[in-house]
Structures are given as C-alpha cells and as structure tokens.
C-alpha cells in the first residue's frame, strides 16, 4: 500500500492496532488466545491497513490481572507460547512490514516475582527496598490514606515482618520503588532484553504513577467526588500521580530507546492525566520523553457525552495544549473500557472511527472495533476480571470489552475449537470478519477505506486542523496541506442535517454508498459522516 510522501517518522504515519492476546486467536485448543494465534492473523492486520501492533502482556504471570502481574519479564507465559513463538511472531510481522510493540509493566510486579519474594522474606533482604515498605501508622493501620484503583487501601500488611507494602492495584501487584536506582536499572535491562530481540518499542503501563511522594503524605479529599464515582477518586492524587521524578525515569527509558538508532524504537505511555500535565510527557526537543503519551480525551470525555460541542472542545483543548514538536494521537477504547460501539451504538461507532482516522495524529484501533463488536453481557458466573469480582462497585468487570474476536460464523466464531475463556458475543454469526469482508458497506471495509485514505493523503497525515461552523448536531473540520483540502463532516445525531454552501466531492461516506460532486449544499443523512474533497 502506498503512503503519501512526507518527512514524517514511521510512528507518525502509522496506525496502531491493539491485540488482547487472550482473546484474539486460540491455536492450541485451550480456549485462550496465544502468540501463534497472533501470527496466524497477521494478514488480517495487513489487510486492514495498520502498521504496528501493540500486544497486551504475554510475560510469565499468575494471571491475577491477566498479565499485568508479571512474575518473569523475560519469558513468555506458557498460556501464550514460548520465546521461540515470540521470535517467530516478530519475524513474521517484520516480513509483512508490521512493527511490534510490547506492553511493559514497570510500575508493579506479581507478588510471585522472585524480586518480591526476596523483598518480602525479611526486613534485611537486599531487595527489601525494591518495593515500597512502610511501618504502620502510629496508632496502627495503613501508613496513610492512599486508595487502590481496585478499591480498598493501597497498603497490605505483612504480619511476619510487621510492615505494609504499597500496591496501587491488587495486593498481588506490589509496587516497585523507583526511588531505588537498582530498580530503574533492572527495568532498563528488561527493555534491553526485548529490544535486542528486535521489538519495535513499548506501550508502558501506568507510566504516570511510577513514583510516589517521598514523605508519604495523606492525599486531600476531592470535593468533586460524588457517589458513583470510583472510590479512589475520593482523594486528589497529588502524592501518587505525576510526581516530578517520574519524568527523569521516562527520559532514561527514552534515551535507551534512542540508543538503538534506526528504525526508531518507540514508547507509547498509558497516562490518564489532564492535558496540561499529559503533554509534559512529551518532554522537550532536547530531552524527549514519550513518542506518544496516550490521549484519552475521547474515551474519558467525548464518548460519555457524544455531542459535537464536547467532541470539538476535546479536540481543540488537546490541540491547544500540544507543544509545537509534539505528535498527537487518538484512541476510542482499550481493554479497560467499554467498547466504543457499546457506548454510542454501532452506527455512531462508524462516525467515531471516521473521526479517529481523520484527526491529526496516530490512531490506535482496539481489536474488534473494526467490525464494531459491542461487548457481551457477561453472566456473573463467567466474569473473570478479578478486581471486578472482588469489588464490582469500585471496579466494574472489564470482561465485556475482552470477549473473543469474531472471525467467522463457525462455532466459537473461529476463535477457538472449545468453549473460550469468555463467552463469544451471540451476534458473531452475522458480525464477524469473514462476513464483513464480503460486504462492501461493512464497518470492516469502512475502516480499511479510512486507513487507506489517511495514509495516501498528505493533508490527513500532516495537514493543519481547523474546525468549521456546522449545524446543530454536526461536527465539521478541515484538514489542509499544500493544495489538498478535505472537509470532514460528522452527523452525531439520528436526524438528517444540511450544510449550506459546502460543495465538493464526496469521496467517502460512513454509509459507504455515495461518492461524487455536491454543489452548494451538503446533505447528511442520520448517523452519516463524510469526507469531502474541497480543493
Ligand atoms: C493498566 C492496564 C490495566 C491493568 C492496570 C494495572 O491500567 O491497562 O489493564 O489492570 O494497568 O496493571
């Protein structure tokens, strides 16, 4: 596929595809996806037109948080395969021109990791300080008021040694101490291990929480907290989020990546922070940090209140905060969030995908969103997300967004030959890759067309962005470079809309059924988005 000529780097013209490997393709008949399964489906990624794949953690793990509790950073968990499978995956991906990003989980390990086992053993252990251990508060109880993401205190008492250890997630995910230089070195070694094997970079888990306040002060109450919000948000996270020292560690990681030279190895950061703080994770041109600090603006703000005013505010807020050298990026969902089609419906999911692929910057597509999978109601006895099982109010189970990929209409959707670890959505007989490949108007073909349009157009790759006035319910903007100008007009409502004075050549509609010149006015049908060539 041809890419328009620009001076951009590979990760700037790229589209990223996120694979949750447990749910992508099972090849050994255990109902759980694996790395050979990812290899088997690489052609789907090429056919879709993405350039890089981010694979959620496949390292050795007791799987309390499905791989986000790592017990050996330098090996593949047997559920997913072997190191040889990984090497083969990398070779097969590279042969097809696809880059591979791994999921680095530096903030915490599993409680079964040998580092923690040693740290836990006694107070005098050389690894004691690799984790965050504190004495109980003077009157007994946890050292301070910090709350875990998954509900309850962020501290667990180890009775034998009489101290508490910190965990921002499950108690089985003890937090590493990034104030200890040995920990930083150890994690850089983990990165080297995979980079030496040929990995193209990392998505880095909870990057904004690596370091904590050195004085372990209580966090103040959040006056904006209301029942229904996450328990952790009762507090303002001035002592656990975004500590200044985190940036120094990110710079070290980036320097290591840069030392590998061409082709560039990259770092995508999972960072849930407001834009003014988020954009600091780009660093500066002299001391760069993340290539792409993930921008969750659409996920956090727009998809919950899907109106043009909100979408525009998010886009323009982001654009206004980006430093001139920073490269933007957009996402609509991931393995932690309800799917986009579950949030705004499958018709608007098409409109949202048009938005994702036509805004400035690198898009990431979550597996299954290219066929508008919606996420299944998972019955209570099939829920597998442990935090969601332990405390569903603090943390609604994430299983609906993680159900098996729907490849075809055979039993278990072509994902597996046995009952999968999570139920397949009952709509798989009609909503699947094979059926959508044959349907010229499908979501799959829409996504392919959008990705192709993006990569073939200088204006979409590196053009300017400017929003334009549009009727109520419509979000419209222009992308322009050189002599190329595109109008993107998105009808976010279920009623028809008319844009006066907006003639041009419609090159793509989310309905996939119209092309050609429109004079003087542009009619948008319900739930329709269009890309119009206006110069
Ligand atoms: C990130 C991951 C999430 C995981 C958590 C703890 O937010 O995306 O799935 O549970 O970190 O590692």
PDB file of N, CA and C in Angstrom, residues 308-391:
ATOM      1  N   UNK A 308     -21.428  17.243  19.428  1.00  0.00           N
ATOM      2  CA  UNK A 308     -20.385  17.970  18.699  1.00  0.00           C
ATOM      3  C   UNK A 308     -19.641  18.980  19.564  1.00  0.00           C
ATOM      4  N   UNK A 309     -20.371  19.667  20.452  1.00  0.00           N
ATOM      5  CA  UNK A 309     -19.727  20.672  21.298  1.00  0.00           C
ATOM      6  C   UNK A 309     -18.637  20.027  22.135  1.00  0.00           C
ATOM      7  N   UNK A 310     -18.946  18.812  22.633  1.00  0.00           N
ATOM      8  CA  UNK A 310     -18.000  18.147  23.525  1.00  0.00           C
ATOM      9  C   UNK A 310     -16.808  17.631  22.713  1.00  0.00           C
ATOM     10  N   UNK A 311     -17.101  17.012  21.577  1.00  0.00           N
ATOM     11  CA  UNK A 311     -16.017  16.487  20.743  1.00  0.00           C
ATOM     12  C   UNK A 311     -15.082  17.640  20.341  1.00  0.00           C
ATOM     13  N   UNK A 312     -15.691  18.719  19.894  1.00  0.00           N
ATOM     14  CA  UNK A 312     -14.868  19.856  19.467  1.00  0.00           C
ATOM     15  C   UNK A 312     -14.034  20.391  20.632  1.00  0.00           C
ATOM     16  N   UNK A 313     -14.644  20.491  21.798  1.00  0.00           N
ATOM     17  CA  UNK A 313     -13.899  21.007  22.956  1.00  0.00           C
ATOM     18  C   UNK A 313     -12.709  20.109  23.257  1.00  0.00           C
ATOM     19  N   UNK A 314     -12.902  18.797  23.170  1.00  0.00           N
ATOM     20  CA  UNK A 314     -11.795  17.875  23.458  1.00  0.00           C
ATOM     21  C   UNK A 314     -10.687  18.063  22.425  1.00  0.00           C
ATOM     22  N   UNK A 315     -11.071  18.069  21.153  1.00  0.00           N
ATOM     23  CA  UNK A 315     -10.067  18.168  20.095  1.00  0.00           C
ATOM     24  C   UNK A 315      -9.301  19.486  20.235  1.00  0.00           C
ATOM     25  N   UNK A 316     -10.041  20.565  20.482  1.00  0.00           N
ATOM     26  CA  UNK A 316      -9.370  21.865  20.487  1.00  0.00           C
ATOM     27  C   UNK A 316      -8.591  22.110  21.767  1.00  0.00           C
ATOM     28  N   UNK A 317      -9.071  21.527  22.834  1.00  0.00           N
ATOM     29  CA  UNK A 317      -8.331  21.606  24.091  1.00  0.00           C
ATOM     30  C   UNK A 317      -6.976  20.896  23.919  1.00  0.00           C
ATOM     31  N   UNK A 318      -7.042  19.718  23.319  1.00  0.00           N
ATOM     32  CA  UNK A 318      -5.816  18.937  23.083  1.00  0.00           C
ATOM     33  C   UNK A 318      -4.872  19.692  22.154  1.00  0.00           C
ATOM     34  N   UNK A 319      -5.403  20.135  21.026  1.00  0.00           N
ATOM     35  CA  UNK A 319      -4.581  20.860  20.053  1.00  0.00           C
ATOM     36  C   UNK A 319      -3.918  22.086  20.708  1.00  0.00           C
ATOM     37  N   UNK A 320      -4.672  22.760  21.561  1.00  0.00           N
ATOM     38  CA  UNK A 320      -4.147  23.981  22.178  1.00  0.00           C
ATOM     39  C   UNK A 320      -3.017  23.665  23.160  1.00  0.00           C
ATOM     40  N   UNK A 321      -3.057  22.501  23.763  1.00  0.00           N
ATOM     41  CA  UNK A 321      -2.020  22.168  24.751  1.00  0.00           C
ATOM     42  C   UNK A 321      -0.777  21.527  24.144  1.00  0.00           C
ATOM     43  N   UNK A 322      -0.883  21.002  22.932  1.00  0.00           N
ATOM     44  CA  UNK A 322       0.264  20.296  22.347  1.00  0.00           C
ATOM     45  C   UNK A 322       1.401  21.262  22.050  1.00  0.00           C
ATOM     46  N   UNK A 323       2.600  20.972  22.529  1.00  0.00           N
ATOM     47  CA  UNK A 323       3.738  21.794  22.109  1.00  0.00           C
ATOM     48  C   UNK A 323       3.980  21.602  20.611  1.00  0.00           C
ATOM     49  N   UNK A 324       4.619  22.559  19.970  1.00  0.00           N
ATOM     50  CA  UNK A 324       4.745  22.502  18.503  1.00  0.00           C
ATOM     51  C   UNK A 324       5.437  21.236  17.987  1.00  0.00           C
ATOM     52  N   UNK A 325       6.357  20.677  18.751  1.00  0.00           N
ATOM     53  CA  UNK A 325       7.082  19.495  18.260  1.00  0.00           C
ATOM     54  C   UNK A 325       6.356  18.189  18.576  1.00  0.00           C
ATOM     55  N   UNK A 326       5.276  18.270  19.350  1.00  0.00           N
ATOM     56  CA  UNK A 326       4.639  17.042  19.840  1.00  0.00           C
ATOM     57  C   UNK A 326       3.711  16.457  18.784  1.00  0.00           C
ATOM     58  N   UNK A 327       3.734  15.144  18.652  1.00  0.00           N
ATOM     59  CA  UNK A 327       2.892  14.483  17.669  1.00  0.00           C
ATOM     60  C   UNK A 327       1.624  13.959  18.356  1.00  0.00           C
ATOM     61  N   UNK A 328       0.437  14.332  17.841  1.00  0.00           N
ATOM     62  CA  UNK A 328      -0.803  13.914  18.510  1.00  0.00           C
ATOM     63  C   UNK A 328      -1.133  12.429  18.317  1.00  0.00           C
ATOM     64  N   UNK A 329      -2.067  11.951  19.086  1.00  0.00           N
ATOM     65  CA  UNK A 329      -2.585  10.582  18.903  1.00  0.00           C
ATOM     66  C   UNK A 329      -3.974  10.504  19.502  1.00  0.00           C
ATOM     67  N   UNK A 330      -4.750   9.537  19.018  1.00  0.00           N
ATOM     68  CA  UNK A 330      -6.149   9.394  19.444  1.00  0.00           C
ATOM     69  C   UNK A 330      -6.511   7.924  19.633  1.00  0.00           C
ATOM     70  N   UNK A 331      -7.393   7.658  20.590  1.00  0.00           N
ATOM     71  CA  UNK A 331      -7.933   6.301  20.771  1.00  0.00           C
ATOM     72  C   UNK A 331      -9.417   6.385  21.111  1.00  0.00           C
ATOM     73  N   UNK A 332     -10.124   5.292  20.850  1.00  0.00           N
ATOM     74  CA  UNK A 332     -11.558   5.233  21.171  1.00  0.00           C
ATOM     75  C   UNK A 332     -11.862   4.211  22.272  1.00  0.00           C
ATOM     76  N   UNK A 333     -10.881   3.400  22.613  1.00  0.00           N
ATOM     77  CA  UNK A 333     -11.143   2.397  23.646  1.00  0.00           C
ATOM     78  C   UNK A 333      -9.936   1.518  23.834  1.00  0.00           C
ATOM     79  N   UNK A 334     -10.048   0.614  24.799  1.00  0.00           N
ATOM     80  CA  UNK A 334      -8.998  -0.367  25.057  1.00  0.00           C
ATOM     81  C   UNK A 334      -9.567  -1.463  25.955  1.00  0.00           C
ATOM     82  N   UNK A 335      -8.690  -2.333  26.420  1.00  0.00           N
ATOM     83  CA  UNK A 335      -9.132  -3.493  27.194  1.00  0.00           C
ATOM     84  C   UNK A 335      -9.658  -3.135  28.586  1.00  0.00           C
ATOM     85  N   UNK A 336      -9.568  -1.870  28.971  1.00  0.00           N
ATOM     86  CA  UNK A 336     -10.050  -1.451  30.292  1.00  0.00           C
ATOM     87  C   UNK A 336     -11.388  -0.720  30.213  1.00  0.00           C
ATOM     88  N   UNK A 337     -11.843  -0.402  29.029  1.00  0.00           N
ATOM     89  CA  UNK A 337     -13.005   0.468  28.864  1.00  0.00           C
ATOM     90  C   UNK A 337     -14.079  -0.228  28.038  1.00  0.00           C
ATOM     91  N   UNK A 338     -15.350   0.091  28.307  1.00  0.00           N
ATOM     92  CA  UNK A 338     -16.384  -0.470  27.427  1.00  0.00           C
ATOM     93  C   UNK A 338     -16.093  -0.086  25.980  1.00  0.00           C
ATOM     94  N   UNK A 339     -16.452  -0.979  25.065  1.00  0.00           N
ATOM     95  CA  UNK A 339     -16.162  -0.720  23.646  1.00  0.00           C
ATOM     96  C   UNK A 339     -16.930   0.491  23.128  1.00  0.00           C
ATOM     97  N   UNK A 340     -16.356   1.098  22.115  1.00  0.00           N
ATOM     98  CA  UNK A 340     -16.973   2.305  21.548  1.00  0.00           C
ATOM     99  C   UNK A 340     -18.395   2.018  21.073  1.00  0.00           C
ATOM    100  N   UNK A 341     -18.609   0.861  20.422  1.00  0.00           N
ATOM    101  CA  UNK A 341     -19.959   0.567  19.910  1.00  0.00           C
ATOM    102  C   UNK A 341     -20.938   0.303  21.052  1.00  0.00           C
ATOM    103  N   UNK A 342     -20.417  -0.116  22.212  1.00  0.00           N
ATOM    104  CA  UNK A 342     -21.297  -0.316  23.370  1.00  0.00           C
ATOM    105  C   UNK A 342     -21.682   1.039  23.962  1.00  0.00           C
ATOM    106  N   UNK A 343     -20.841   2.021  23.769  1.00  0.00           N
ATOM    107  CA  UNK A 343     -21.095   3.317  24.389  1.00  0.00           C
ATOM    108  C   UNK A 343     -21.995   4.201  23.543  1.00  0.00           C
ATOM    109  N   UNK A 344     -21.758   4.219  22.230  1.00  0.00           N
ATOM    110  CA  UNK A 344     -22.531   5.168  21.404  1.00  0.00           C
ATOM    111  C   UNK A 344     -23.334   4.469  20.304  1.00  0.00           C
ATOM    112  N   UNK A 345     -23.312   3.134  20.284  1.00  0.00           N
ATOM    113  CA  UNK A 345     -24.081   2.403  19.279  1.00  0.00           C
ATOM    114  C   UNK A 345     -23.249   2.154  18.030  1.00  0.00           C
ATOM    115  N   UNK A 346     -23.631   1.115  17.276  1.00  0.00           N
ATOM    116  CA  UNK A 346     -22.770   0.738  16.154  1.00  0.00           C
ATOM    117  C   UNK A 346     -22.841   1.741  14.997  1.00  0.00           C
ATOM    118  N   UNK A 347     -23.939   2.479  14.869  1.00  0.00           N
ATOM    119  CA  UNK A 347     -23.983   3.474  13.777  1.00  0.00           C
ATOM    120  C   UNK A 347     -23.026   4.629  14.073  1.00  0.00           C
ATOM    121  N   UNK A 348     -23.084   5.115  15.312  1.00  0.00           N
ATOM    122  CA  UNK A 348     -22.170   6.211  15.657  1.00  0.00           C
ATOM    123  C   UNK A 348     -20.728   5.729  15.788  1.00  0.00           C
ATOM    124  N   UNK A 349     -20.540   4.426  16.031  1.00  0.00           N
ATOM    125  CA  UNK A 349     -19.168   3.906  16.081  1.00  0.00           C
ATOM    126  C   UNK A 349     -18.496   4.123  14.722  1.00  0.00           C
ATOM    127  N   UNK A 350     -19.278   4.059  13.662  1.00  0.00           N
ATOM    128  CA  UNK A 350     -18.716   4.311  12.321  1.00  0.00           C
ATOM    129  C   UNK A 350     -18.274   5.771  12.214  1.00  0.00           C
ATOM    130  N   UNK A 351     -19.108   6.652  12.739  1.00  0.00           N
ATOM    131  CA  UNK A 351     -18.782   8.080  12.704  1.00  0.00           C
ATOM    132  C   UNK A 351     -17.527   8.344  13.548  1.00  0.00           C
ATOM    133  N   UNK A 352     -17.470   7.686  14.717  1.00  0.00           N
ATOM    134  CA  UNK A 352     -16.316   7.882  15.600  1.00  0.00           C
ATOM    135  C   UNK A 352     -15.043   7.368  14.942  1.00  0.00           C
ATOM    136  N   UNK A 353     -15.152   6.280  14.183  1.00  0.00           N
ATOM    137  CA  UNK A 353     -13.957   5.752  13.512  1.00  0.00           C
ATOM    138  C   UNK A 353     -13.504   6.702  12.406  1.00  0.00           C
ATOM    139  N   UNK A 354     -14.459   7.337  11.745  1.00  0.00           N
ATOM    140  CA  UNK A 354     -14.071   8.350  10.754  1.00  0.00           C
ATOM    141  C   UNK A 354     -13.323   9.490  11.446  1.00  0.00           C
ATOM    142  N   UNK A 355     -13.819   9.878  12.612  1.00  0.00           N
ATOM    143  CA  UNK A 355     -13.148  10.927  13.381  1.00  0.00           C
ATOM    144  C   UNK A 355     -11.728  10.483  13.747  1.00  0.00           C
ATOM    145  N   UNK A 356     -11.621   9.271  14.290  1.00  0.00           N
ATOM    146  CA  UNK A 356     -10.324   8.735  14.732  1.00  0.00           C
ATOM    147  C   UNK A 356      -9.288   8.771  13.608  1.00  0.00           C
ATOM    148  N   UNK A 357      -9.728   8.427  12.400  1.00  0.00           N
ATOM    149  CA  UNK A 357      -8.783   8.289  11.287  1.00  0.00           C
ATOM    150  C   UNK A 357      -8.540   9.589  10.531  1.00  0.00           C
ATOM    151  N   UNK A 358      -9.282  10.633  10.864  1.00  0.00           N
ATOM    152  CA  UNK A 358      -9.098  11.871  10.101  1.00  0.00           C
ATOM    153  C   UNK A 358      -8.577  13.022  10.959  1.00  0.00           C
ATOM    154  N   UNK A 359      -8.521  12.831  12.275  1.00  0.00           N
ATOM    155  CA  UNK A 359      -7.918  13.866  13.120  1.00  0.00           C
ATOM    156  C   UNK A 359      -6.408  13.849  12.926  1.00  0.00           C
ATOM    157  N   UNK A 360      -5.747  14.875  13.397  1.00  0.00           N
ATOM    158  CA  UNK A 360      -4.292  14.925  13.320  1.00  0.00           C
ATOM    159  C   UNK A 360      -3.690  13.894  14.264  1.00  0.00           C
ATOM    160  N   UNK A 361      -2.772  13.070  13.777  1.00  0.00           N
ATOM    161  CA  UNK A 361      -2.037  12.199  14.686  1.00  0.00           C
ATOM    162  C   UNK A 361      -2.244  10.722  14.449  1.00  0.00           C
ATOM    163  N   UNK A 362      -1.576   9.939  15.303  1.00  0.00           N
ATOM    164  CA  UNK A 362      -1.556   8.484  15.163  1.00  0.00           C
ATOM    165  C   UNK A 362      -2.783   7.860  15.831  1.00  0.00           C
ATOM    166  N   UNK A 363      -3.593   7.110  15.085  1.00  0.00           N
ATOM    167  CA  UNK A 363      -4.736   6.444  15.714  1.00  0.00           C
ATOM    168  C   UNK A 363      -4.365   5.048  16.242  1.00  0.00           C
ATOM    169  N   UNK A 364      -5.021   4.627  17.310  1.00  0.00           N
ATOM    170  CA  UNK A 364      -4.901   3.237  17.753  1.00  0.00           C
ATOM    171  C   UNK A 364      -6.298   2.614  17.697  1.00  0.00           C
ATOM    172  N   UNK A 365      -6.367   1.437  17.083  1.00  0.00           N
ATOM    173  CA  UNK A 365      -7.645   0.731  16.947  1.00  0.00           C
ATOM    174  C   UNK A 365      -7.617  -0.495  17.848  1.00  0.00           C
ATOM    175  N   UNK A 366      -8.620  -0.639  18.684  1.00  0.00           N
ATOM    176  CA  UNK A 366      -8.706  -1.796  19.580  1.00  0.00           C
ATOM    177  C   UNK A 366      -9.301  -2.972  18.806  1.00  0.00           C
ATOM    178  N   UNK A 367      -8.706  -4.132  18.953  1.00  0.00           N
ATOM    179  CA  UNK A 367      -9.148  -5.309  18.184  1.00  0.00           C
ATOM    180  C   UNK A 367     -10.673  -5.456  18.278  1.00  0.00           C
ATOM    181  N   UNK A 368     -11.289  -5.786  17.184  1.00  0.00           N
ATOM    182  CA  UNK A 368     -12.740  -5.988  17.189  1.00  0.00           C
ATOM    183  C   UNK A 368     -13.539  -4.732  16.907  1.00  0.00           C
ATOM    184  N   UNK A 369     -12.944  -3.576  17.175  1.00  0.00           N
ATOM    185  CA  UNK A 369     -13.672  -2.338  16.869  1.00  0.00           C
ATOM    186  C   UNK A 369     -13.820  -2.156  15.363  1.00  0.00           C
ATOM    187  N   UNK A 370     -12.948  -2.802  14.587  1.00  0.00           N
ATOM    188  CA  UNK A 370     -13.053  -2.669  13.133  1.00  0.00           C
ATOM    189  C   UNK A 370     -14.247  -3.435  12.568  1.00  0.00           C
ATOM    190  N   UNK A 371     -14.891  -4.263  13.414  1.00  0.00           N
ATOM    191  CA  UNK A 371     -16.153  -4.876  12.983  1.00  0.00           C
ATOM    192  C   UNK A 371     -17.291  -4.430  13.914  1.00  0.00           C
ATOM    193  N   UNK A 372     -17.001  -3.397  14.710  1.00  0.00           N
ATOM    194  CA  UNK A 372     -17.983  -2.830  15.655  1.00  0.00           C
ATOM    195  C   UNK A 372     -18.508  -3.872  16.646  1.00  0.00           C
ATOM    196  N   UNK A 373     -17.606  -4.685  17.172  1.00  0.00           N
ATOM    197  CA  UNK A 373     -18.015  -5.556  18.274  1.00  0.00           C
ATOM    198  C   UNK A 373     -18.506  -4.688  19.418  1.00  0.00           C
ATOM    199  N   UNK A 374     -19.524  -5.183  20.116  1.00  0.00           N
ATOM    200  CA  UNK A 374     -20.111  -4.312  21.138  1.00  0.00           C
ATOM    201  C   UNK A 374     -19.772  -4.739  22.558  1.00  0.00           C
ATOM    202  N   UNK A 375     -19.272  -5.940  22.722  1.00  0.00           N
ATOM    203  CA  UNK A 375     -19.053  -6.390  24.092  1.00  0.00           C
ATOM    204  C   UNK A 375     -20.308  -7.059  24.595  1.00  0.00           C
ATOM    205  N   UNK A 376     -20.105  -8.239  25.139  1.00  0.00           N
ATOM    206  CA  UNK A 376     -21.217  -9.092  25.539  1.00  0.00           C
ATOM    207  C   UNK A 376     -21.603  -8.804  26.969  1.00  0.00           C
ATOM    208  N   UNK A 377     -22.874  -9.017  27.301  1.00  0.00           N
ATOM    209  CA  UNK A 377     -23.260  -9.117  28.707  1.00  0.00           C
ATOM    210  C   UNK A 377     -22.603 -10.380  29.223  1.00  0.00           C
ATOM    211  N   UNK A 378     -21.730 -10.274  30.193  1.00  0.00           N
ATOM    212  CA  UNK A 378     -21.080 -11.477  30.698  1.00  0.00           C
ATOM    213  C   UNK A 378     -21.804 -11.903  31.971  1.00  0.00           C
ATOM    214  N   UNK A 379     -22.434 -13.093  31.966  1.00  0.00           N
ATOM    215  CA  UNK A 379     -23.181 -13.505  33.163  1.00  0.00           C
ATOM    216  C   UNK A 379     -22.241 -13.629  34.365  1.00  0.00           C
ATOM    217  N   UNK A 380     -22.769 -13.391  35.567  1.00  0.00           N
ATOM    218  CA  UNK A 380     -21.900 -13.347  36.757  1.00  0.00           C
ATOM    219  C   UNK A 380     -20.979 -14.555  36.889  1.00  0.00           C
ATOM    220  N   UNK A 381     -21.471 -15.751  36.525  1.00  0.00           N
ATOM    221  CA  UNK A 381     -20.611 -16.924  36.706  1.00  0.00           C
ATOM    222  C   UNK A 381     -19.523 -17.026  35.644  1.00  0.00           C
ATOM    223  N   UNK A 382     -19.552 -16.137  34.626  1.00  0.00           N
ATOM    224  CA  UNK A 382     -18.491 -16.168  33.613  1.00  0.00           C
ATOM    225  C   UNK A 382     -17.520 -14.987  33.752  1.00  0.00           C
ATOM    226  N   UNK A 383     -17.770 -14.117  34.746  1.00  0.00           N
ATOM    227  CA  UNK A 383     -16.863 -12.985  34.930  1.00  0.00           C
ATOM    228  C   UNK A 383     -15.496 -13.502  35.359  1.00  0.00           C
ATOM    229  N   UNK A 384     -14.431 -12.995  34.746  1.00  0.00           N
ATOM    230  CA  UNK A 384     -13.080 -13.457  35.055  1.00  0.00           C
ATOM    231  C   UNK A 384     -12.163 -12.351  35.558  1.00  0.00           C
ATOM    232  N   UNK A 385     -12.605 -11.108  35.415  1.00  0.00           N
ATOM    233  CA  UNK A 385     -11.764  -9.983  35.818  1.00  0.00           C
ATOM    234  C   UNK A 385     -11.758  -9.907  37.346  1.00  0.00           C
ATOM    235  N   UNK A 386     -10.629 -10.271  37.957  1.00  0.00           N
ATOM    236  CA  UNK A 386     -10.572 -10.441  39.403  1.00  0.00           C
ATOM    237  C   UNK A 386     -10.920  -9.175  40.191  1.00  0.00           C
ATOM    238  N   UNK A 387     -10.353  -8.023  39.823  1.00  0.00           N
ATOM    239  CA  UNK A 387     -10.752  -6.821  40.558  1.00  0.00           C
ATOM    240  C   UNK A 387     -12.265  -6.600  40.487  1.00  0.00           C
ATOM    241  N   UNK A 388     -12.832  -6.892  39.330  1.00  0.00           N
ATOM    242  CA  UNK A 388     -14.277  -6.728  39.157  1.00  0.00           C
ATOM    243  C   UNK A 388     -15.067  -7.738  39.974  1.00  0.00           C
ATOM    244  N   UNK A 389     -14.495  -8.907  40.192  1.00  0.00           N
ATOM    245  CA  UNK A 389     -15.162  -9.921  41.006  1.00  0.00           C
ATOM    246  C   UNK A 389     -15.084  -9.562  42.484  1.00  0.00           C
ATOM    247  N   UNK A 390     -13.927  -9.031  42.875  1.00  0.00           N
ATOM    248  CA  UNK A 390     -13.731  -8.730  44.298  1.00  0.00           C
ATOM    249  C   UNK A 390     -14.518  -7.510  44.735  1.00  0.00           C
ATOM    250  N   UNK A 391     -14.571  -6.505  43.875  1.00  0.00           N
ATOM    251  CA  UNK A 391     -15.221  -5.256  44.268  1.00  0.00           C
ATOM    252  C   UNK A 391     -15.862  -4.603  43.044  1.00  0.00           C
TER     253      UNK A 391
END
